[in-house]
């Protein structure tokens, strides 16, 4: 048995393979759906073609494929949404399930907290939306905001340059003015929605083994002081060009400085002492339901 779960976000497409026992993360595509939608006021044809092509390629691994979409697809008007859904089904043979912001949050929190016993905050950041949840043996509080890293990049495009020209505190202030935050606090902030562990490992920032709880999908962590100083270094002293020249997916790194600022805003506002960056998205929750 091989089941493929594909989560299509505003920028990143996450692909996981489930063999009945284990979940294996496969390489997904970086498609700037949100960025191009903001520019064109509709889905860009080349992005649709790239997405459909990527799904067809996965048929070489399995015919059992579940595909869903989040942020950007929730914003489409009914005509464009229906046209896209009908075309996707016709050209791939699969349904495309548009996940609500509430459901995206619940499915992701399920995956990140499977082995957690302490009170934690789960941050799910994307290209066009942000979900923040306080979890303590169940979801205690959730807040959503229709703002993501692409909104920040439109305001501060220099964050994608080799070194950022805009000061980190200015970016954080922009986010704080627009981001809804929970009332409750938590010592542990778990970063979810995909790509956070990947960022930590390949960006050159410092991290250590996760000693807060045992989960093979959440192997690393850092204290808040380390994360603050390393984010400042990522803005001023770490070459984004050097990273992009070394990795297989240079386009993915476009909004990583924006995401780093989001992380600090949430961590500081909830009083987090530790940060656990993961690549966990909705897959565990989806597998529990489909």
PDB file of C-alpha atoms in Angstrom:
ATOM      1  CA  UNK A   1       0.000   0.000   0.000  1.00  0.00           C
ATOM      2  CA  UNK A   2       1.259   3.436  -0.956  1.00  0.00           C
ATOM      3  CA  UNK A   3      -0.970   6.459  -0.465  1.00  0.00           C
ATOM      4  CA  UNK A   4       0.210   9.896  -1.565  1.00  0.00           C
ATOM      5  CA  UNK A   5      -1.025  12.997   0.256  1.00  0.00           C
ATOM      6  CA  UNK A   6      -0.438  16.331  -1.506  1.00  0.00           C
ATOM      7  CA  UNK A   7      -0.986  19.658   0.246  1.00  0.00           C
ATOM      8  CA  UNK A   8      -0.921  22.655  -2.089  1.00  0.00           C
ATOM      9  CA  UNK A   9      -0.248  25.947  -0.322  1.00  0.00           C
ATOM     10  CA  UNK A  10       0.238  29.497  -1.494  1.00  0.00           C
ATOM     11  CA  UNK A  11       3.879  28.794  -2.289  1.00  0.00           C
ATOM     12  CA  UNK A  12       4.882  25.263  -1.299  1.00  0.00           C
ATOM     13  CA  UNK A  13       3.435  21.936  -2.357  1.00  0.00           C
ATOM     14  CA  UNK A  14       4.031  19.298   0.311  1.00  0.00           C
ATOM     15  CA  UNK A  15       4.052  15.621  -0.695  1.00  0.00           C
ATOM     16  CA  UNK A  16       3.996  12.650   1.699  1.00  0.00           C
ATOM     17  CA  UNK A  17       3.897   8.903   1.040  1.00  0.00           C
ATOM     18  CA  UNK A  18       2.188   6.578   3.528  1.00  0.00           C
ATOM     19  CA  UNK A  19       2.928   2.846   3.279  1.00  0.00           C
ATOM     20  CA  UNK A  20       0.409   1.838   5.925  1.00  0.00           C
ATOM     21  CA  UNK A  21       2.899   2.265   8.774  1.00  0.00           C
ATOM     22  CA  UNK A  22       5.305   5.116   8.106  1.00  0.00           C
ATOM     23  CA  UNK A  23       5.017   8.567   6.534  1.00  0.00           C
ATOM     24  CA  UNK A  24       7.843   9.500   4.162  1.00  0.00           C
ATOM     25  CA  UNK A  25       8.282  13.069   2.984  1.00  0.00           C
ATOM     26  CA  UNK A  26       8.862  13.396  -0.755  1.00  0.00           C
ATOM     27  CA  UNK A  27      10.093  16.383  -2.714  1.00  0.00           C
ATOM     28  CA  UNK A  28       7.345  18.891  -3.439  1.00  0.00           C
ATOM     29  CA  UNK A  29       7.182  21.795  -5.868  1.00  0.00           C
ATOM     30  CA  UNK A  30       7.626  25.480  -5.142  1.00  0.00           C
ATOM     31  CA  UNK A  31       4.871  27.299  -7.041  1.00  0.00           C
ATOM     32  CA  UNK A  32       4.382  30.997  -6.297  1.00  0.00           C
ATOM     33  CA  UNK A  33       0.583  30.838  -6.524  1.00  0.00           C
ATOM     34  CA  UNK A  34      -0.126  33.638  -4.034  1.00  0.00           C
ATOM     35  CA  UNK A  35       2.539  35.977  -5.394  1.00  0.00           C
ATOM     36  CA  UNK A  36       1.377  35.537  -8.983  1.00  0.00           C
ATOM     37  CA  UNK A  37      -2.290  35.739  -8.008  1.00  0.00           C
ATOM     38  CA  UNK A  38      -1.654  39.097  -6.353  1.00  0.00           C
ATOM     39  CA  UNK A  39       0.062  40.291  -9.531  1.00  0.00           C
ATOM     40  CA  UNK A  40      -2.482  38.911 -12.041  1.00  0.00           C
ATOM     41  CA  UNK A  41      -5.673  38.952  -9.902  1.00  0.00           C
ATOM     42  CA  UNK A  42      -6.236  35.348 -10.975  1.00  0.00           C
ATOM     43  CA  UNK A  43      -4.392  32.035 -10.967  1.00  0.00           C
ATOM     44  CA  UNK A  44      -1.542  32.131 -13.461  1.00  0.00           C
ATOM     45  CA  UNK A  45      -1.821  29.597 -16.292  1.00  0.00           C
ATOM     46  CA  UNK A  46       1.801  28.461 -15.953  1.00  0.00           C
ATOM     47  CA  UNK A  47       1.247  27.759 -12.248  1.00  0.00           C
ATOM     48  CA  UNK A  48      -1.836  25.634 -12.951  1.00  0.00           C
ATOM     49  CA  UNK A  49       0.071  23.676 -15.602  1.00  0.00           C
ATOM     50  CA  UNK A  50       3.003  23.125 -13.228  1.00  0.00           C
ATOM     51  CA  UNK A  51       0.695  21.898 -10.473  1.00  0.00           C
ATOM     52  CA  UNK A  52      -1.240  19.508 -12.709  1.00  0.00           C
ATOM     53  CA  UNK A  53       2.007  18.180 -14.200  1.00  0.00           C
ATOM     54  CA  UNK A  54       3.415  17.508 -10.733  1.00  0.00           C
ATOM     55  CA  UNK A  55       0.349  15.449  -9.787  1.00  0.00           C
ATOM     56  CA  UNK A  56       0.593  13.396 -12.973  1.00  0.00           C
ATOM     57  CA  UNK A  57       4.244  12.630 -12.164  1.00  0.00           C
ATOM     58  CA  UNK A  58       3.211  11.189  -8.796  1.00  0.00           C
ATOM     59  CA  UNK A  59       1.166   8.498 -10.554  1.00  0.00           C
ATOM     60  CA  UNK A  60       4.507   6.747 -11.162  1.00  0.00           C
ATOM     61  CA  UNK A  61       4.655   6.152  -7.385  1.00  0.00           C
ATOM     62  CA  UNK A  62       0.992   5.461  -6.629  1.00  0.00           C
ATOM     63  CA  UNK A  63      -2.462   5.760  -8.159  1.00  0.00           C
ATOM     64  CA  UNK A  64      -3.913   6.407  -4.685  1.00  0.00           C
ATOM     65  CA  UNK A  65      -3.484  10.177  -4.403  1.00  0.00           C
ATOM     66  CA  UNK A  66      -5.313  12.679  -2.197  1.00  0.00           C
ATOM     67  CA  UNK A  67      -4.884  16.361  -3.117  1.00  0.00           C
ATOM     68  CA  UNK A  68      -5.963  19.391  -1.101  1.00  0.00           C
ATOM     69  CA  UNK A  69      -5.342  23.111  -1.192  1.00  0.00           C
ATOM     70  CA  UNK A  70      -5.268  25.842   1.431  1.00  0.00           C
ATOM     71  CA  UNK A  71      -4.935  29.621   1.641  1.00  0.00           C
ATOM     72  CA  UNK A  72      -4.871  30.876  -1.947  1.00  0.00           C
ATOM     73  CA  UNK A  73      -7.664  28.551  -3.092  1.00  0.00           C
ATOM     74  CA  UNK A  74      -9.981  29.797  -0.360  1.00  0.00           C
ATOM     75  CA  UNK A  75      -9.810  33.298  -1.849  1.00  0.00           C
ATOM     76  CA  UNK A  76     -10.923  32.414  -5.393  1.00  0.00           C
ATOM     77  CA  UNK A  77     -14.313  33.659  -6.551  1.00  0.00           C
ATOM     78  CA  UNK A  78     -16.876  30.966  -7.335  1.00  0.00           C
ATOM     79  CA  UNK A  79     -16.416  31.039 -11.111  1.00  0.00           C
ATOM     80  CA  UNK A  80     -12.638  30.748 -11.012  1.00  0.00           C
ATOM     81  CA  UNK A  81     -12.816  28.165  -8.243  1.00  0.00           C
ATOM     82  CA  UNK A  82     -15.242  25.961 -10.186  1.00  0.00           C
ATOM     83  CA  UNK A  83     -13.265  26.320 -13.412  1.00  0.00           C
ATOM     84  CA  UNK A  84     -10.074  25.286 -11.615  1.00  0.00           C
ATOM     85  CA  UNK A  85     -11.671  22.339  -9.785  1.00  0.00           C
ATOM     86  CA  UNK A  86     -13.276  21.010 -12.972  1.00  0.00           C
ATOM     87  CA  UNK A  87     -10.070  21.373 -14.964  1.00  0.00           C
ATOM     88  CA  UNK A  88      -7.986  19.736 -12.237  1.00  0.00           C
ATOM     89  CA  UNK A  89     -10.339  16.722 -12.081  1.00  0.00           C
ATOM     90  CA  UNK A  90     -10.476  16.417 -15.872  1.00  0.00           C
ATOM     91  CA  UNK A  91      -6.699  16.568 -16.381  1.00  0.00           C
ATOM     92  CA  UNK A  92      -5.536  14.546 -13.360  1.00  0.00           C
ATOM     93  CA  UNK A  93      -8.452  12.277 -12.564  1.00  0.00           C
ATOM     94  CA  UNK A  94      -8.453  13.422  -8.926  1.00  0.00           C
ATOM     95  CA  UNK A  95     -10.648  15.674  -6.842  1.00  0.00           C
ATOM     96  CA  UNK A  96      -9.077  18.808  -5.349  1.00  0.00           C
ATOM     97  CA  UNK A  97     -10.272  19.381  -1.774  1.00  0.00           C
ATOM     98  CA  UNK A  98     -10.142  23.002  -0.587  1.00  0.00           C
ATOM     99  CA  UNK A  99      -9.472  22.923   3.162  1.00  0.00           C
ATOM    100  CA  UNK A 100     -10.934  25.619   5.425  1.00  0.00           C
ATOM    101  CA  UNK A 101      -8.598  27.598   7.642  1.00  0.00           C
ATOM    102  CA  UNK A 102     -10.183  26.028  10.736  1.00  0.00           C
ATOM    103  CA  UNK A 103      -9.736  22.492   9.396  1.00  0.00           C
ATOM    104  CA  UNK A 104      -6.147  23.177   8.286  1.00  0.00           C
ATOM    105  CA  UNK A 105      -5.365  24.280  11.804  1.00  0.00           C
ATOM    106  CA  UNK A 106      -6.987  21.258  13.456  1.00  0.00           C
ATOM    107  CA  UNK A 107      -5.377  18.714  11.116  1.00  0.00           C
ATOM    108  CA  UNK A 108      -1.900  20.204  11.590  1.00  0.00           C
ATOM    109  CA  UNK A 109      -2.219  20.544  15.365  1.00  0.00           C
ATOM    110  CA  UNK A 110      -3.190  16.865  15.502  1.00  0.00           C
ATOM    111  CA  UNK A 111       0.108  15.926  13.861  1.00  0.00           C
ATOM    112  CA  UNK A 112       2.354  18.189  15.899  1.00  0.00           C
ATOM    113  CA  UNK A 113       0.963  17.299  19.336  1.00  0.00           C
ATOM    114  CA  UNK A 114       0.740  13.488  19.082  1.00  0.00           C
ATOM    115  CA  UNK A 115       3.541  13.021  21.603  1.00  0.00           C
ATOM    116  CA  UNK A 116       3.267  16.275  23.542  1.00  0.00           C
ATOM    117  CA  UNK A 117       2.229  16.273  27.205  1.00  0.00           C
ATOM    118  CA  UNK A 118       2.962  19.916  28.068  1.00  0.00           C
ATOM    119  CA  UNK A 119       1.085  23.064  27.146  1.00  0.00           C
ATOM    120  CA  UNK A 120       2.356  24.311  23.775  1.00  0.00           C
ATOM    121  CA  UNK A 121       1.611  26.863  21.094  1.00  0.00           C
ATOM    122  CA  UNK A 122       1.446  25.639  17.483  1.00  0.00           C
ATOM    123  CA  UNK A 123       2.273  28.163  14.754  1.00  0.00           C
ATOM    124  CA  UNK A 124       1.171  27.395  11.190  1.00  0.00           C
ATOM    125  CA  UNK A 125       2.517  30.000   8.808  1.00  0.00           C
ATOM    126  CA  UNK A 126       1.862  30.131   5.096  1.00  0.00           C
ATOM    127  CA  UNK A 127       1.992  32.417   2.107  1.00  0.00           C
ATOM    128  CA  UNK A 128      -1.381  34.024   2.729  1.00  0.00           C
ATOM    129  CA  UNK A 129      -2.615  32.922   6.145  1.00  0.00           C
ATOM    130  CA  UNK A 130      -1.453  32.277   9.691  1.00  0.00           C
ATOM    131  CA  UNK A 131      -2.990  30.006  12.327  1.00  0.00           C
ATOM    132  CA  UNK A 132      -1.882  30.040  15.974  1.00  0.00           C
ATOM    133  CA  UNK A 133      -3.206  27.536  18.510  1.00  0.00           C
ATOM    134  CA  UNK A 134      -2.737  26.983  22.232  1.00  0.00           C
ATOM    135  CA  UNK A 135      -2.842  23.247  22.952  1.00  0.00           C
ATOM    136  CA  UNK A 136      -3.071  21.693  26.420  1.00  0.00           C
ATOM    137  CA  UNK A 137      -4.472  18.153  26.207  1.00  0.00           C
ATOM    138  CA  UNK A 138      -6.734  19.554  23.511  1.00  0.00           C
ATOM    139  CA  UNK A 139      -7.140  22.807  21.603  1.00  0.00           C
ATOM    140  CA  UNK A 140      -7.745  25.605  24.118  1.00  0.00           C
ATOM    141  CA  UNK A 141      -7.547  28.665  21.888  1.00  0.00           C
ATOM    142  CA  UNK A 142      -7.079  29.286  18.163  1.00  0.00           C
ATOM    143  CA  UNK A 143      -6.674  32.538  16.254  1.00  0.00           C
ATOM    144  CA  UNK A 144      -6.426  32.966  12.497  1.00  0.00           C
ATOM    145  CA  UNK A 145      -5.208  35.853  10.361  1.00  0.00           C
ATOM    146  CA  UNK A 146      -5.404  36.326   6.607  1.00  0.00           C
ATOM    147  CA  UNK A 147      -1.803  37.457   6.352  1.00  0.00           C
ATOM    148  CA  UNK A 148       1.257  35.445   5.416  1.00  0.00           C
ATOM    149  CA  UNK A 149       4.825  35.713   4.230  1.00  0.00           C
ATOM    150  CA  UNK A 150       3.872  36.862   0.721  1.00  0.00           C
ATOM    151  CA  UNK A 151       2.176  39.922   2.224  1.00  0.00           C
ATOM    152  CA  UNK A 152       5.422  40.714   4.035  1.00  0.00           C
ATOM    153  CA  UNK A 153       7.500  40.175   0.901  1.00  0.00           C
ATOM    154  CA  UNK A 154       5.342  42.593  -1.055  1.00  0.00           C
ATOM    155  CA  UNK A 155       6.070  45.240   1.579  1.00  0.00           C
ATOM    156  CA  UNK A 156       9.782  44.384   1.944  1.00  0.00           C
ATOM    157  CA  UNK A 157      10.995  42.747  -1.311  1.00  0.00           C
ATOM    158  CA  UNK A 158      14.631  43.248  -0.319  1.00  0.00           C
ATOM    159  CA  UNK A 159      14.265  40.341   2.137  1.00  0.00           C
ATOM    160  CA  UNK A 160      14.822  38.038  -0.849  1.00  0.00           C
ATOM    161  CA  UNK A 161      18.149  39.680  -1.698  1.00  0.00           C
ATOM    162  CA  UNK A 162      21.519  38.254  -0.681  1.00  0.00           C
ATOM    163  CA  UNK A 163      21.424  40.280   2.553  1.00  0.00           C
ATOM    164  CA  UNK A 164      18.351  42.063   3.886  1.00  0.00           C
ATOM    165  CA  UNK A 165      18.337  45.858   3.741  1.00  0.00           C
ATOM    166  CA  UNK A 166      15.258  46.240   5.954  1.00  0.00           C
ATOM    167  CA  UNK A 167      15.872  45.936   9.677  1.00  0.00           C
ATOM    168  CA  UNK A 168      14.398  42.870  11.371  1.00  0.00           C
ATOM    169  CA  UNK A 169      12.578  44.981  13.975  1.00  0.00           C
ATOM    170  CA  UNK A 170      10.825  46.953  11.231  1.00  0.00           C
ATOM    171  CA  UNK A 171       9.552  43.719   9.676  1.00  0.00           C
ATOM    172  CA  UNK A 172       8.398  42.468  13.079  1.00  0.00           C
ATOM    173  CA  UNK A 173       6.532  45.725  13.717  1.00  0.00           C
ATOM    174  CA  UNK A 174       4.718  45.373  10.374  1.00  0.00           C
ATOM    175  CA  UNK A 175       3.616  41.855  11.320  1.00  0.00           C
ATOM    176  CA  UNK A 176       2.592  42.776  14.888  1.00  0.00           C
ATOM    177  CA  UNK A 177       0.206  45.449  13.614  1.00  0.00           C
ATOM    178  CA  UNK A 178      -1.649  42.882  11.498  1.00  0.00           C
ATOM    179  CA  UNK A 179      -1.394  39.544  13.298  1.00  0.00           C
ATOM    180  CA  UNK A 180      -4.051  38.181  15.637  1.00  0.00           C
ATOM    181  CA  UNK A 181      -2.480  36.539  18.683  1.00  0.00           C
ATOM    182  CA  UNK A 182      -3.836  34.226  21.396  1.00  0.00           C
ATOM    183  CA  UNK A 183      -4.459  35.486  24.904  1.00  0.00           C
ATOM    184  CA  UNK A 184      -2.812  32.506  26.599  1.00  0.00           C
ATOM    185  CA  UNK A 185       0.944  31.962  26.912  1.00  0.00           C
ATOM    186  CA  UNK A 186       3.084  28.852  26.435  1.00  0.00           C
ATOM    187  CA  UNK A 187       6.719  27.972  27.099  1.00  0.00           C
ATOM    188  CA  UNK A 188       7.046  25.865  23.952  1.00  0.00           C
ATOM    189  CA  UNK A 189       6.360  27.112  20.415  1.00  0.00           C
ATOM    190  CA  UNK A 190       6.066  24.397  17.761  1.00  0.00           C
ATOM    191  CA  UNK A 191       6.535  25.563  14.175  1.00  0.00           C
ATOM    192  CA  UNK A 192       4.412  23.589  11.709  1.00  0.00           C
ATOM    193  CA  UNK A 193       2.939  23.779   8.240  1.00  0.00           C
ATOM    194  CA  UNK A 194       6.106  22.537   6.570  1.00  0.00           C
ATOM    195  CA  UNK A 195       9.676  23.628   6.004  1.00  0.00           C
ATOM    196  CA  UNK A 196      10.764  24.897   9.427  1.00  0.00           C
ATOM    197  CA  UNK A 197      13.122  22.026  10.233  1.00  0.00           C
ATOM    198  CA  UNK A 198      14.412  22.168   6.673  1.00  0.00           C
ATOM    199  CA  UNK A 199      15.094  25.883   7.098  1.00  0.00           C
ATOM    200  CA  UNK A 200      16.977  25.353  10.360  1.00  0.00           C
ATOM    201  CA  UNK A 201      19.172  22.610   8.928  1.00  0.00           C
ATOM    202  CA  UNK A 202      20.106  24.332   5.655  1.00  0.00           C
ATOM    203  CA  UNK A 203      20.174  28.022   6.605  1.00  0.00           C
ATOM    204  CA  UNK A 204      23.140  27.710   8.925  1.00  0.00           C
ATOM    205  CA  UNK A 205      21.349  28.833  12.091  1.00  0.00           C
ATOM    206  CA  UNK A 206      22.117  27.036  15.354  1.00  0.00           C
ATOM    207  CA  UNK A 207      19.926  24.310  16.847  1.00  0.00           C
ATOM    208  CA  UNK A 208      20.201  21.322  19.188  1.00  0.00           C
ATOM    209  CA  UNK A 209      18.528  17.988  19.844  1.00  0.00           C
ATOM    210  CA  UNK A 210      14.915  18.196  21.028  1.00  0.00           C
ATOM    211  CA  UNK A 211      14.938  17.234  24.718  1.00  0.00           C
ATOM    212  CA  UNK A 212      11.422  18.549  25.445  1.00  0.00           C
ATOM    213  CA  UNK A 213       9.579  15.494  24.098  1.00  0.00           C
ATOM    214  CA  UNK A 214      10.308  12.498  21.870  1.00  0.00           C
ATOM    215  CA  UNK A 215       8.931  12.590  18.324  1.00  0.00           C
ATOM    216  CA  UNK A 216      10.994  11.446  15.343  1.00  0.00           C
ATOM    217  CA  UNK A 217       9.205  14.119  13.274  1.00  0.00           C
ATOM    218  CA  UNK A 218      10.358  16.836  15.701  1.00  0.00           C
ATOM    219  CA  UNK A 219      14.043  16.062  16.331  1.00  0.00           C
ATOM    220  CA  UNK A 220      15.498  19.544  16.877  1.00  0.00           C
ATOM    221  CA  UNK A 221      14.918  22.670  18.954  1.00  0.00           C
ATOM    222  CA  UNK A 222      16.540  25.911  20.117  1.00  0.00           C
ATOM    223  CA  UNK A 223      16.027  28.274  23.048  1.00  0.00           C
ATOM    224  CA  UNK A 224      14.492  31.681  22.409  1.00  0.00           C
ATOM    225  CA  UNK A 225      17.747  33.588  22.937  1.00  0.00           C
ATOM    226  CA  UNK A 226      19.466  31.484  20.280  1.00  0.00           C
ATOM    227  CA  UNK A 227      16.592  31.923  17.855  1.00  0.00           C
ATOM    228  CA  UNK A 228      16.604  35.713  18.272  1.00  0.00           C
ATOM    229  CA  UNK A 229      20.346  36.072  17.730  1.00  0.00           C
ATOM    230  CA  UNK A 230      20.378  33.603  14.837  1.00  0.00           C
ATOM    231  CA  UNK A 231      17.491  35.378  13.091  1.00  0.00           C
ATOM    232  CA  UNK A 232      19.381  38.665  13.330  1.00  0.00           C
ATOM    233  CA  UNK A 233      22.384  36.890  11.821  1.00  0.00           C
ATOM    234  CA  UNK A 234      20.190  35.451   9.042  1.00  0.00           C
ATOM    235  CA  UNK A 235      19.179  38.988   8.099  1.00  0.00           C
ATOM    236  CA  UNK A 236      22.607  40.614   8.282  1.00  0.00           C
ATOM    237  CA  UNK A 237      25.364  38.028   7.911  1.00  0.00           C
ATOM    238  CA  UNK A 238      24.126  34.842   6.209  1.00  0.00           C
ATOM    239  CA  UNK A 239      24.281  34.921   2.410  1.00  0.00           C
ATOM    240  CA  UNK A 240      21.000  33.865   0.829  1.00  0.00           C
ATOM    241  CA  UNK A 241      22.751  33.521  -2.527  1.00  0.00           C
ATOM    242  CA  UNK A 242      25.182  30.980  -1.075  1.00  0.00           C
ATOM    243  CA  UNK A 243      22.288  28.925   0.278  1.00  0.00           C
ATOM    244  CA  UNK A 244      20.371  29.072  -3.010  1.00  0.00           C
ATOM    245  CA  UNK A 245      23.470  27.964  -4.915  1.00  0.00           C
ATOM    246  CA  UNK A 246      23.802  24.856  -2.728  1.00  0.00           C
ATOM    247  CA  UNK A 247      20.195  23.614  -2.561  1.00  0.00           C
ATOM    248  CA  UNK A 248      17.980  21.851  -5.110  1.00  0.00           C
ATOM    249  CA  UNK A 249      15.041  24.240  -4.597  1.00  0.00           C
ATOM    250  CA  UNK A 250      16.382  27.824  -4.578  1.00  0.00           C
ATOM    251  CA  UNK A 251      12.928  29.341  -5.183  1.00  0.00           C
ATOM    252  CA  UNK A 252      11.711  27.929  -1.850  1.00  0.00           C
ATOM    253  CA  UNK A 253      14.006  30.315   0.042  1.00  0.00           C
ATOM    254  CA  UNK A 254      12.316  33.432  -1.318  1.00  0.00           C
ATOM    255  CA  UNK A 255      10.262  34.241   1.815  1.00  0.00           C
ATOM    256  CA  UNK A 256      12.328  32.591   4.551  1.00  0.00           C
ATOM    257  CA  UNK A 257      13.401  35.874   6.137  1.00  0.00           C
ATOM    258  CA  UNK A 258       9.755  36.950   6.299  1.00  0.00           C
ATOM    259  CA  UNK A 259       8.853  33.652   7.970  1.00  0.00           C
ATOM    260  CA  UNK A 260      11.710  34.068  10.439  1.00  0.00           C
ATOM    261  CA  UNK A 261      10.239  37.405  11.524  1.00  0.00           C
ATOM    262  CA  UNK A 262       6.779  35.825  11.959  1.00  0.00           C
ATOM    263  CA  UNK A 263       8.292  33.180  14.223  1.00  0.00           C
ATOM    264  CA  UNK A 264       9.919  35.758  16.493  1.00  0.00           C
ATOM    265  CA  UNK A 265       6.761  37.862  16.747  1.00  0.00           C
ATOM    266  CA  UNK A 266       4.712  34.868  17.870  1.00  0.00           C
ATOM    267  CA  UNK A 267       7.427  33.520  20.179  1.00  0.00           C
ATOM    268  CA  UNK A 268       7.914  36.839  21.933  1.00  0.00           C
ATOM    269  CA  UNK A 269       4.187  37.572  22.265  1.00  0.00           C
ATOM    270  CA  UNK A 270       3.346  34.187  23.829  1.00  0.00           C
ATOM    271  CA  UNK A 271       6.411  34.202  26.093  1.00  0.00           C
ATOM    272  CA  UNK A 272       8.013  31.119  24.532  1.00  0.00           C
ATOM    273  CA  UNK A 273      11.239  29.819  26.056  1.00  0.00           C
ATOM    274  CA  UNK A 274      11.853  27.135  23.446  1.00  0.00           C
ATOM    275  CA  UNK A 275      11.130  26.737  19.744  1.00  0.00           C
ATOM    276  CA  UNK A 276      10.687  23.387  17.990  1.00  0.00           C
ATOM    277  CA  UNK A 277      10.931  23.739  14.179  1.00  0.00           C
ATOM    278  CA  UNK A 278       9.194  20.890  12.325  1.00  0.00           C
ATOM    279  CA  UNK A 279       8.222  19.992   8.782  1.00  0.00           C
ATOM    280  CA  UNK A 280       4.890  18.590   9.996  1.00  0.00           C
ATOM    281  CA  UNK A 281       1.830  19.702   8.046  1.00  0.00           C
ATOM    282  CA  UNK A 282      -1.662  18.205   7.680  1.00  0.00           C
ATOM    283  CA  UNK A 283      -0.702  14.709   6.579  1.00  0.00           C
ATOM    284  CA  UNK A 284      -1.195  12.914   9.912  1.00  0.00           C
ATOM    285  CA  UNK A 285      -4.589  14.487  10.434  1.00  0.00           C
ATOM    286  CA  UNK A 286      -5.612  13.768   6.839  1.00  0.00           C
ATOM    287  CA  UNK A 287      -4.606  10.101   7.120  1.00  0.00           C
ATOM    288  CA  UNK A 288      -6.687   9.857  10.267  1.00  0.00           C
ATOM    289  CA  UNK A 289      -9.771  10.991   8.320  1.00  0.00           C
ATOM    290  CA  UNK A 290      -9.479   9.664   4.745  1.00  0.00           C
TER     291      UNK A 290
END
